[in-house]
Structures are given as structure tokens and as C-alpha cells.
Short mmCIF file of C-alpha atoms in Angstrom, two decimals:
data_model
loop_
_atom_site.label_atom_id
_atom_site.label_comp_id
_atom_site.label_asym_id
_atom_site.label_seq_id
_atom_site.Cartn_x
_atom_site.Cartn_y
_atom_site.Cartn_z
CA UNK A 30 59.25 19.17 21.48
CA UNK A 31 57.82 19.26 18.36
CA UNK A 32 56.41 22.19 16.67
CA UNK A 33 52.45 23.17 16.47
CA UNK A 34 50.78 22.46 13.33
CA UNK A 35 49.73 26.42 13.59
CA UNK A 36 53.07 28.86 14.71
CA UNK A 37 52.62 32.69 14.56
CA UNK A 38 55.25 35.30 14.93
CA UNK A 39 54.39 39.20 16.45
CA UNK A 40 56.47 42.14 15.52
CA UNK A 41 55.96 45.69 16.55
CA UNK A 42 56.46 47.58 13.65
CA UNK A 43 56.25 50.66 15.12
CA UNK A 44 59.30 49.69 17.77
CA UNK A 45 60.94 47.96 14.51
CA UNK A 46 61.56 45.04 16.96
CA UNK A 47 59.46 41.59 18.12
CA UNK A 48 56.57 42.13 20.39
CA UNK A 49 57.25 39.89 23.33
CA UNK A 50 54.55 39.34 25.99
CA UNK A 51 51.43 39.29 23.42
CA UNK A 52 48.91 36.82 24.68
CA UNK A 53 47.16 34.45 21.60
CA UNK A 54 44.72 32.26 21.61
CA UNK A 55 43.82 29.59 18.79
CA UNK A 56 40.13 28.45 18.20
CA UNK A 57 38.51 25.93 16.09
CA UNK A 58 34.98 26.07 14.63
CA UNK A 59 33.36 22.74 15.72
CA UNK A 60 29.70 22.32 15.97
CA UNK A 61 28.76 25.91 14.92
CA UNK A 62 30.83 27.82 17.38
CA UNK A 63 34.34 28.62 18.50
CA UNK A 64 35.97 26.39 20.82
CA UNK A 65 39.26 27.31 22.32
CA UNK A 66 42.00 24.89 21.56
CA UNK A 67 45.38 26.09 22.94
CA UNK A 68 46.79 29.65 24.02
CA UNK A 69 50.08 31.10 24.61
CA UNK A 70 52.42 34.12 25.03
CA UNK A 71 54.92 35.66 22.52
CA UNK A 72 58.25 34.75 23.63
CA UNK A 73 61.56 37.10 23.21
CA UNK A 74 61.69 36.95 19.50
CA UNK A 75 57.52 37.20 19.03
CA UNK A 76 57.17 33.94 18.51
CA UNK A 77 54.67 30.93 19.90
CA UNK A 78 55.85 27.64 18.99
CA UNK A 79 53.86 25.39 20.81
CA UNK A 80 50.45 26.80 20.09
CA UNK A 81 47.91 23.63 20.16
CA UNK A 82 48.64 20.19 18.54
CA UNK A 83 51.30 18.91 16.29
CA UNK A 84 48.66 17.70 13.66
CA UNK A 85 44.51 19.46 13.09
CA UNK A 86 41.94 18.52 11.01
CA UNK A 87 41.03 20.99 7.76
CA UNK A 88 38.04 23.39 8.61
CA UNK A 89 38.62 26.86 10.07
CA UNK A 90 40.60 28.41 12.52
CA UNK A 91 41.14 31.96 14.56
CA UNK A 92 44.15 33.22 15.92
CA UNK A 93 43.44 35.69 18.92
CA UNK A 94 45.63 38.19 20.20
CA UNK A 95 45.39 40.42 22.92
CA UNK A 96 47.16 43.54 21.25
CA UNK A 97 45.22 45.83 24.08
CA UNK A 98 47.08 44.69 26.82
CA UNK A 99 50.62 44.63 25.05
CA UNK A 100 50.23 48.11 23.89
CA UNK A 101 48.99 49.12 27.58
CA UNK A 102 52.01 47.41 28.82
CA UNK A 103 54.06 49.91 26.95
CA UNK A 104 51.84 52.95 27.62
CA UNK A 105 50.84 53.56 24.41
CA UNK A 106 47.38 54.35 23.09
CA UNK A 107 46.21 51.65 20.76
CA UNK A 108 43.12 51.30 18.26
CA UNK A 109 42.85 47.30 18.47
CA UNK A 110 42.35 45.75 21.98
CA UNK A 111 42.34 42.72 19.77
CA UNK A 112 43.32 41.41 16.53
CA UNK A 113 41.50 38.00 15.57
CA UNK A 114 42.48 36.15 12.02
CA UNK A 115 40.55 33.85 10.87
CA UNK A 116 41.31 31.38 8.36
CA UNK A 117 40.81 28.14 6.66
CA UNK A 118 43.33 25.15 7.12
CA UNK A 119 42.65 22.46 4.36
CA UNK A 120 45.79 20.85 3.83
CA UNK A 121 46.09 18.79 7.54
CA UNK A 122 49.48 17.48 5.92
CA UNK A 123 51.29 21.07 5.69
CA UNK A 124 52.49 23.58 8.68
CA UNK A 125 50.71 26.87 8.70
CA UNK A 126 52.64 29.81 9.86
CA UNK A 127 50.34 33.00 10.61
CA UNK A 128 52.71 36.06 11.35
CA UNK A 129 51.03 39.23 12.62
CA UNK A 130 53.06 42.79 11.87
CA UNK A 131 51.41 45.23 14.56
CA UNK A 132 51.31 48.97 14.97
CA UNK A 133 49.02 50.92 17.65
CA UNK A 134 46.96 51.85 14.81
CA UNK A 135 47.40 49.22 12.16
CA UNK A 136 48.01 45.46 11.42
CA UNK A 137 48.80 43.12 8.52
CA UNK A 138 49.28 39.44 8.12
CA UNK A 139 49.93 36.88 5.59
CA UNK A 140 50.12 32.91 5.30
CA UNK A 141 53.94 32.18 6.00
CA UNK A 142 56.00 29.24 5.78
#
């Protein structure tokens, strides 16, 4: 299996481990609206490696993480029911890795490799 053009990795920083079972959706911005391109669930390592096609055009994309359901499954109160990360893919030949560092009341991200 080939790796998607965009991958993600979710780490639960409050528990110090990968966040398994987080639903993730990839949207593309086309024609003035967001269109769902792919969806997946983080594995035991907190990764989604097959999220979308192997190649995407340059443009604006968004990853949406269902963090409310993840923390609800842990019986943990949280502030953000969803985390939405919008970014620009401007080099169609490169791989984009967009990690999410997550806790019940905060999150952080960066452009990974």
C-alpha cells in the first residue's frame, strides 16, 4: 500500500501515548466550498497513513479531528469537540505530515516530515 500525500499522527499529551481511535476527515477547498475527500481512524500508534490519495493538487486543505468522541470514550471532560486544522499545500510533489498534539483543554500542531 502506498502512503497518502497527507498523513497525520495524534499524540495524547495528557496521557503520554498515541491517541488511538480518533476519527479524522480530510477536506479540500474546491469551488468556494469544502468537499470531503477522505476519512480514517487513528491506529494503535495514533497514525492515519492512508488518508486520501497518493497525490493532491496545490490548494487549501483541512483536517478535522473528532476529539470530543475520543475523550468521551475515555470518560474525560474536554473543551474542544473538534479540532480543525486548515493549511495550504503548495508543492504537489512533497509529502505533508500534519501531527496533532492533544490534551483535553489544549492542542498544538506543526508541519512534520
